[in-house]
Amino acid sequence: MKESNISREKTLKMPLNMSDTPQQHQQMRIWQQNLNKSLHAQLDLLHSADPNDFDILLLQEPHIDHLGNTRANAHWAVIYPDRHLRDPKKTRSVILINKKVSTTSWTPIATQSSDIMAIQLQGDFGTVRIFNIYNDCQNDDSLNMLANHLRTQEHREHPVAPMRMVWAGDFNRHHPLWDEERNNHLFTTPSNDDGTSERHTNPRGINNEEYYKS
């Protein structure tokens, strides 16, 4: 399986209640990466993600060992989905949170999915819910599960206003807005029964071939 060494950083501007700097307001920095279940990729990430620079690591397809655990080091607390203990090998989303972040400022969110891990942070800035999502390339089960969760009364309630959400992860989807032109073939549906081929259009309603020419 191909290893991943590509990181995507997301920076959110909000004050954090850090245990060692309780009065300091600073940005929260998030590292998001799909590790393709590779131990080498995960160890490389832990070496590269300096805990002085990052507060949260959102991992998709993390390495899970024979004991059902992922890998971390002394700087990070691991948060597993609520269904992890049922079948650890099915877990494809975990969150590592910097131990400098006060444990009184965050709580895990139960999503009833091994592919979605979420946490809630609250403070003077309000409430922020971060969803780490792995969406299988063969179905939209994770997105449907997320949609169901967002309709629950539990999700509508939040202790401190305003409430904001962050969705991050590996959605296994291609789109003209973020794919390169060389991936144009990915937006062609299989040939129809009559031998014709249907072209997907981009959000502007333009055929992709015309979109790339413009």
PDB file of C-alpha atoms in Angstrom:
ATOM      1  CA  MET A   1       0.000   0.000   0.000  1.00  0.00           C
ATOM      2  CA  LYS A   2       1.342   3.395  -0.960  1.00  0.00           C
ATOM      3  CA  GLU A   3       2.652   5.457   1.918  1.00  0.00           C
ATOM      4  CA  SER A   4       1.593   9.044   2.414  1.00  0.00           C
ATOM      5  CA  ASN A   5       3.933  11.839   3.397  1.00  0.00           C
ATOM      6  CA  ILE A   6       1.643  14.689   2.368  1.00  0.00           C
ATOM      7  CA  SER A   7       0.423  16.981   5.119  1.00  0.00           C
ATOM      8  CA  ARG A   8      -2.255  19.620   5.015  1.00  0.00           C
ATOM      9  CA  GLU A   9      -2.146  22.320   7.665  1.00  0.00           C
ATOM     10  CA  LYS A  10      -5.267  24.178   8.768  1.00  0.00           C
ATOM     11  CA  THR A  11      -4.878  27.259  10.945  1.00  0.00           C
ATOM     12  CA  LEU A  12      -7.797  28.493  13.021  1.00  0.00           C
ATOM     13  CA  LYS A  13      -7.719  31.822  14.792  1.00  0.00           C
ATOM     14  CA  MET A  14      -9.126  31.276  18.260  1.00  0.00           C
ATOM     15  CA  PRO A  15      -7.855  31.566  21.826  1.00  0.00           C
ATOM     16  CA  LEU A  16      -6.885  28.306  23.479  1.00  0.00           C
ATOM     17  CA  ASN A  17      -6.739  27.608  27.176  1.00  0.00           C
ATOM     18  CA  MET A  18      -3.260  26.102  27.259  1.00  0.00           C
ATOM     19  CA  SER A  19      -2.305  24.491  30.540  1.00  0.00           C
ATOM     20  CA  ASP A  20       1.116  26.154  30.638  1.00  0.00           C
ATOM     21  CA  THR A  21      -0.020  29.569  29.348  1.00  0.00           C
ATOM     22  CA  PRO A  22      -3.555  30.067  30.738  1.00  0.00           C
ATOM     23  CA  GLN A  23      -3.776  33.763  29.879  1.00  0.00           C
ATOM     24  CA  GLN A  24      -2.195  33.604  26.435  1.00  0.00           C
ATOM     25  CA  HIS A  25      -4.330  33.873  23.307  1.00  0.00           C
ATOM     26  CA  GLN A  26      -2.909  32.176  20.255  1.00  0.00           C
ATOM     27  CA  GLN A  27      -3.874  30.446  17.048  1.00  0.00           C
ATOM     28  CA  MET A  28      -4.813  26.795  17.007  1.00  0.00           C
ATOM     29  CA  ARG A  29      -2.886  24.859  14.365  1.00  0.00           C
ATOM     30  CA  ILE A  30      -4.108  21.570  12.901  1.00  0.00           C
ATOM     31  CA  TRP A  31      -2.180  18.985  10.879  1.00  0.00           C
ATOM     32  CA  GLN A  32      -4.335  16.667   8.714  1.00  0.00           C
ATOM     33  CA  GLN A  33      -2.973  13.589   6.916  1.00  0.00           C
ATOM     34  CA  ASN A  34      -3.985  10.206   5.525  1.00  0.00           C
ATOM     35  CA  LEU A  35      -1.349   7.665   6.567  1.00  0.00           C
ATOM     36  CA  ASN A  36      -2.580   4.707   4.498  1.00  0.00           C
ATOM     37  CA  LYS A  37      -2.169   2.517   7.614  1.00  0.00           C
ATOM     38  CA  SER A  38       1.607   2.804   7.293  1.00  0.00           C
ATOM     39  CA  LEU A  39       3.677   2.621  10.469  1.00  0.00           C
ATOM     40  CA  HIS A  40       6.587   4.345   8.702  1.00  0.00           C
ATOM     41  CA  ALA A  41       4.370   7.237   7.593  1.00  0.00           C
ATOM     42  CA  GLN A  42       2.968   7.617  11.102  1.00  0.00           C
ATOM     43  CA  LEU A  43       6.393   7.622  12.739  1.00  0.00           C
ATOM     44  CA  ASP A  44       7.533  10.199  10.192  1.00  0.00           C
ATOM     45  CA  LEU A  45       4.524  12.367  11.037  1.00  0.00           C
ATOM     46  CA  LEU A  46       5.231  12.155  14.775  1.00  0.00           C
ATOM     47  CA  HIS A  47       8.818  13.183  14.087  1.00  0.00           C
ATOM     48  CA  SER A  48       7.778  16.096  11.853  1.00  0.00           C
ATOM     49  CA  ALA A  49       4.792  17.484  13.784  1.00  0.00           C
ATOM     50  CA  ASP A  50       6.522  19.599  16.422  1.00  0.00           C
ATOM     51  CA  PRO A  51       4.247  19.860  19.503  1.00  0.00           C
ATOM     52  CA  ASN A  52       5.440  23.454  19.862  1.00  0.00           C
ATOM     53  CA  ASP A  53       3.927  24.217  16.453  1.00  0.00           C
ATOM     54  CA  PHE A  54       0.782  22.065  16.326  1.00  0.00           C
ATOM     55  CA  ASP A  55      -2.150  21.555  18.667  1.00  0.00           C
ATOM     56  CA  ILE A  56      -4.196  18.864  16.919  1.00  0.00           C
ATOM     57  CA  LEU A  57      -3.329  16.046  14.499  1.00  0.00           C
ATOM     58  CA  LEU A  58      -6.216  14.701  12.409  1.00  0.00           C
ATOM     59  CA  LEU A  59      -5.250  11.274  11.066  1.00  0.00           C
ATOM     60  CA  GLN A  60      -7.083   9.152   8.530  1.00  0.00           C
ATOM     61  CA  GLU A  61      -6.237   5.468   8.034  1.00  0.00           C
ATOM     62  CA  PRO A  62      -3.778   5.467  10.954  1.00  0.00           C
ATOM     63  CA  HIS A  63      -1.547   2.513  11.719  1.00  0.00           C
ATOM     64  CA  ILE A  64      -3.264   0.121  14.154  1.00  0.00           C
ATOM     65  CA  ASP A  65      -1.031  -2.522  15.742  1.00  0.00           C
ATOM     66  CA  HIS A  66      -1.872  -6.088  16.810  1.00  0.00           C
ATOM     67  CA  LEU A  67      -3.018  -4.802  20.212  1.00  0.00           C
ATOM     68  CA  GLY A  68      -5.533  -2.464  18.598  1.00  0.00           C
ATOM     69  CA  ASN A  69      -3.565   0.700  19.344  1.00  0.00           C
ATOM     70  CA  THR A  70      -2.235   3.437  17.106  1.00  0.00           C
ATOM     71  CA  ARG A  71       1.134   5.125  17.623  1.00  0.00           C
ATOM     72  CA  ALA A  72       1.816   8.388  19.442  1.00  0.00           C
ATOM     73  CA  ASN A  73       4.455   9.793  21.768  1.00  0.00           C
ATOM     74  CA  ALA A  74       4.497  11.528  25.135  1.00  0.00           C
ATOM     75  CA  HIS A  75       3.391  14.861  23.642  1.00  0.00           C
ATOM     76  CA  TRP A  76       0.024  13.664  22.318  1.00  0.00           C
ATOM     77  CA  ALA A  77      -3.183  12.244  23.769  1.00  0.00           C
ATOM     78  CA  VAL A  78      -4.931   9.779  21.439  1.00  0.00           C
ATOM     79  CA  ILE A  79      -8.694   9.979  20.968  1.00  0.00           C
ATOM     80  CA  TYR A  80     -10.379   7.013  19.299  1.00  0.00           C
ATOM     81  CA  PRO A  81     -13.905   6.775  17.857  1.00  0.00           C
ATOM     82  CA  ASP A  82     -16.495   5.465  20.299  1.00  0.00           C
ATOM     83  CA  ARG A  83     -16.692   2.170  18.355  1.00  0.00           C
ATOM     84  CA  HIS A  84     -12.954   1.531  18.360  1.00  0.00           C
ATOM     85  CA  LEU A  85     -12.962  -1.197  21.015  1.00  0.00           C
ATOM     86  CA  ARG A  86     -15.563  -3.226  19.101  1.00  0.00           C
ATOM     87  CA  ASP A  87     -13.208  -3.768  16.165  1.00  0.00           C
ATOM     88  CA  PRO A  88      -9.971  -1.725  16.268  1.00  0.00           C
ATOM     89  CA  LYS A  89      -8.960  -2.732  12.740  1.00  0.00           C
ATOM     90  CA  LYS A  90     -12.019  -0.909  11.365  1.00  0.00           C
ATOM     91  CA  THR A  91     -10.884   2.407  12.851  1.00  0.00           C
ATOM     92  CA  ARG A  92      -9.912   4.801  10.063  1.00  0.00           C
ATOM     93  CA  SER A  93     -10.032   8.090  11.956  1.00  0.00           C
ATOM     94  CA  VAL A  94      -8.231   9.177  15.118  1.00  0.00           C
ATOM     95  CA  ILE A  95      -7.331  12.519  16.660  1.00  0.00           C
ATOM     96  CA  LEU A  96      -4.142  13.321  18.530  1.00  0.00           C
ATOM     97  CA  ILE A  97      -4.417  16.391  20.740  1.00  0.00           C
ATOM     98  CA  ASN A  98      -1.455  18.190  22.241  1.00  0.00           C
ATOM     99  CA  LYS A  99      -1.187  17.505  25.969  1.00  0.00           C
ATOM    100  CA  LYS A 100      -0.529  21.215  26.494  1.00  0.00           C
ATOM    101  CA  VAL A 101      -4.181  21.844  25.650  1.00  0.00           C
ATOM    102  CA  SER A 102      -6.124  21.780  28.895  1.00  0.00           C
ATOM    103  CA  THR A 103      -8.317  18.692  29.246  1.00  0.00           C
ATOM    104  CA  THR A 104     -11.065  20.936  30.632  1.00  0.00           C
ATOM    105  CA  SER A 105     -11.347  22.729  27.282  1.00  0.00           C
ATOM    106  CA  TRP A 106     -12.207  19.732  25.080  1.00  0.00           C
ATOM    107  CA  THR A 107     -14.431  16.660  25.066  1.00  0.00           C
ATOM    108  CA  PRO A 108     -14.837  13.797  22.555  1.00  0.00           C
ATOM    109  CA  ILE A 109     -18.047  13.542  20.537  1.00  0.00           C
ATOM    110  CA  ALA A 110     -19.711  10.161  19.945  1.00  0.00           C
ATOM    111  CA  THR A 111     -20.522   9.733  16.252  1.00  0.00           C
ATOM    112  CA  GLN A 112     -21.395   5.994  16.096  1.00  0.00           C
ATOM    113  CA  SER A 113     -18.819   5.551  13.331  1.00  0.00           C
ATOM    114  CA  SER A 114     -15.309   4.097  13.106  1.00  0.00           C
ATOM    115  CA  ASP A 115     -14.592   6.516  10.252  1.00  0.00           C
ATOM    116  CA  ILE A 116     -15.476   9.751  12.063  1.00  0.00           C
ATOM    117  CA  MET A 117     -13.744  11.082  15.155  1.00  0.00           C
ATOM    118  CA  ALA A 118     -14.860  14.418  16.557  1.00  0.00           C
ATOM    119  CA  ILE A 119     -14.049  16.674  19.472  1.00  0.00           C
ATOM    120  CA  GLN A 120     -15.626  19.768  20.943  1.00  0.00           C
ATOM    121  CA  LEU A 121     -13.563  22.697  22.186  1.00  0.00           C
ATOM    122  CA  GLN A 122     -15.075  25.478  24.231  1.00  0.00           C
ATOM    123  CA  GLY A 123     -13.874  28.673  25.824  1.00  0.00           C
ATOM    124  CA  ASP A 124     -14.175  32.441  25.540  1.00  0.00           C
ATOM    125  CA  PHE A 125     -14.271  32.005  21.759  1.00  0.00           C
ATOM    126  CA  GLY A 126     -17.457  29.927  21.970  1.00  0.00           C
ATOM    127  CA  THR A 127     -17.829  26.307  20.863  1.00  0.00           C
ATOM    128  CA  VAL A 128     -15.890  24.660  18.044  1.00  0.00           C
ATOM    129  CA  ARG A 129     -16.570  21.119  16.852  1.00  0.00           C
ATOM    130  CA  ILE A 130     -13.892  19.465  14.747  1.00  0.00           C
ATOM    131  CA  PHE A 131     -14.872  16.436  12.664  1.00  0.00           C
ATOM    132  CA  ASN A 132     -12.106  14.202  11.315  1.00  0.00           C
ATOM    133  CA  ILE A 133     -13.664  12.210   8.472  1.00  0.00           C
ATOM    134  CA  TYR A 134     -12.556   9.267   6.379  1.00  0.00           C
ATOM    135  CA  ASN A 135     -14.963   8.644   3.503  1.00  0.00           C
ATOM    136  CA  ASP A 136     -14.586   5.326   1.699  1.00  0.00           C
ATOM    137  CA  CYS A 137     -14.081   5.570  -2.055  1.00  0.00           C
ATOM    138  CA  GLN A 138     -16.751   2.881  -2.582  1.00  0.00           C
ATOM    139  CA  ASN A 139     -19.618   4.551  -0.704  1.00  0.00           C
ATOM    140  CA  ASP A 140     -20.830   7.610   1.192  1.00  0.00           C
ATOM    141  CA  ASP A 141     -21.599   5.828   4.471  1.00  0.00           C
ATOM    142  CA  SER A 142     -19.453   8.225   6.504  1.00  0.00           C
ATOM    143  CA  LEU A 143     -21.082  11.301   5.001  1.00  0.00           C
ATOM    144  CA  ASN A 144     -24.539   9.831   5.600  1.00  0.00           C
ATOM    145  CA  MET A 145     -23.587   9.043   9.197  1.00  0.00           C
ATOM    146  CA  LEU A 146     -22.336  12.598   9.642  1.00  0.00           C
ATOM    147  CA  ALA A 147     -25.555  14.003   8.185  1.00  0.00           C
ATOM    148  CA  ASN A 148     -27.589  11.913  10.622  1.00  0.00           C
ATOM    149  CA  HIS A 149     -25.465  13.109  13.531  1.00  0.00           C
ATOM    150  CA  LEU A 150     -25.949  16.752  12.564  1.00  0.00           C
ATOM    151  CA  ARG A 151     -29.729  16.262  12.752  1.00  0.00           C
ATOM    152  CA  THR A 152     -29.673  15.032  16.352  1.00  0.00           C
ATOM    153  CA  GLN A 153     -30.792  17.138  19.272  1.00  0.00           C
ATOM    154  CA  GLU A 154     -27.437  16.495  20.924  1.00  0.00           C
ATOM    155  CA  HIS A 155     -25.650  18.257  18.070  1.00  0.00           C
ATOM    156  CA  ARG A 156     -27.999  21.246  18.177  1.00  0.00           C
ATOM    157  CA  GLU A 157     -27.180  21.873  21.822  1.00  0.00           C
ATOM    158  CA  HIS A 158     -23.929  23.615  22.705  1.00  0.00           C
ATOM    159  CA  PRO A 159     -22.786  25.139  25.996  1.00  0.00           C
ATOM    160  CA  VAL A 160     -21.160  28.324  24.722  1.00  0.00           C
ATOM    161  CA  ALA A 161     -22.158  30.458  21.720  1.00  0.00           C
ATOM    162  CA  PRO A 162     -21.300  30.993  18.959  1.00  0.00           C
ATOM    163  CA  MET A 163     -20.929  27.438  17.662  1.00  0.00           C
ATOM    164  CA  ARG A 164     -18.664  26.721  14.692  1.00  0.00           C
ATOM    165  CA  MET A 165     -17.726  23.518  12.894  1.00  0.00           C
ATOM    166  CA  VAL A 166     -14.611  22.333  11.092  1.00  0.00           C
ATOM    167  CA  TRP A 167     -14.747  19.353   8.722  1.00  0.00           C
ATOM    168  CA  ALA A 168     -11.444  17.864   7.640  1.00  0.00           C
ATOM    169  CA  GLY A 169     -10.256  14.526   6.346  1.00  0.00           C
ATOM    170  CA  ASP A 170      -9.947  12.308   3.315  1.00  0.00           C
ATOM    171  CA  PHE A 171     -13.179  12.410   1.326  1.00  0.00           C
ATOM    172  CA  ASN A 172     -11.910  10.289  -1.600  1.00  0.00           C
ATOM    173  CA  ARG A 173     -13.614  12.553  -4.090  1.00  0.00           C
ATOM    174  CA  HIS A 174     -12.356  14.284  -7.222  1.00  0.00           C
ATOM    175  CA  HIS A 175     -13.559  17.648  -8.451  1.00  0.00           C
ATOM    176  CA  PRO A 176     -12.442  20.196 -11.065  1.00  0.00           C
ATOM    177  CA  LEU A 177     -12.111  22.840  -8.364  1.00  0.00           C
ATOM    178  CA  TRP A 178      -9.209  21.049  -6.674  1.00  0.00           C
ATOM    179  CA  ASP A 179      -7.933  18.387  -9.095  1.00  0.00           C
ATOM    180  CA  GLU A 180      -5.248  19.033 -11.670  1.00  0.00           C
ATOM    181  CA  GLU A 181      -6.047  19.082 -15.377  1.00  0.00           C
ATOM    182  CA  ARG A 182      -4.259  15.758 -15.857  1.00  0.00           C
ATOM    183  CA  ASN A 183      -7.053  14.149 -13.783  1.00  0.00           C
ATOM    184  CA  ASN A 184      -9.732  15.207 -16.255  1.00  0.00           C
ATOM    185  CA  HIS A 185     -10.456  11.551 -17.053  1.00  0.00           C
ATOM    186  CA  LEU A 186     -11.723  11.031 -13.501  1.00  0.00           C
ATOM    187  CA  PHE A 187     -14.787  13.147 -14.273  1.00  0.00           C
ATOM    188  CA  THR A 188     -16.034  10.885 -17.069  1.00  0.00           C
ATOM    189  CA  THR A 189     -18.779   8.411 -16.178  1.00  0.00           C
ATOM    190  CA  PRO A 190     -18.686   4.887 -17.628  1.00  0.00           C
ATOM    191  CA  SER A 191     -20.172   4.566 -21.097  1.00  0.00           C
ATOM    192  CA  ASN A 192     -23.937   4.319 -21.225  1.00  0.00           C
ATOM    193  CA  ASP A 193     -25.743   1.313 -22.653  1.00  0.00           C
ATOM    194  CA  ASP A 194     -26.213   3.109 -25.961  1.00  0.00           C
ATOM    195  CA  GLY A 195     -22.470   3.559 -26.322  1.00  0.00           C
ATOM    196  CA  THR A 196     -22.467   7.262 -25.491  1.00  0.00           C
ATOM    197  CA  SER A 197     -20.444   8.829 -22.721  1.00  0.00           C
ATOM    198  CA  GLU A 198     -21.772  11.358 -20.242  1.00  0.00           C
ATOM    199  CA  ARG A 199     -19.561  14.208 -19.055  1.00  0.00           C
ATOM    200  CA  HIS A 200     -19.687  15.608 -15.542  1.00  0.00           C
ATOM    201  CA  THR A 201     -19.950  19.364 -15.254  1.00  0.00           C
ATOM    202  CA  ASN A 202     -18.218  21.594 -12.761  1.00  0.00           C
ATOM    203  CA  PRO A 203     -20.102  23.907 -10.346  1.00  0.00           C
ATOM    204  CA  ARG A 204     -20.277  26.609 -13.004  1.00  0.00           C
ATOM    205  CA  GLY A 205     -22.360  24.275 -15.161  1.00  0.00           C
ATOM    206  CA  ILE A 206     -19.671  24.110 -17.846  1.00  0.00           C
ATOM    207  CA  ASN A 207     -18.605  20.860 -19.471  1.00  0.00           C
ATOM    208  CA  ASN A 208     -15.216  19.961 -18.001  1.00  0.00           C
ATOM    209  CA  GLU A 209     -13.470  20.041 -21.370  1.00  0.00           C
ATOM    210  CA  GLU A 210     -14.685  23.608 -21.917  1.00  0.00           C
ATOM    211  CA  TYR A 211     -13.923  24.451 -18.278  1.00  0.00           C
ATOM    212  CA  TYR A 212     -10.277  23.530 -18.672  1.00  0.00           C
ATOM    213  CA  LYS A 213      -9.994  25.424 -21.953  1.00  0.00           C
ATOM    214  CA  SER A 214     -11.309  28.621 -20.365  1.00  0.00           C
TER     215      SER A 214
END
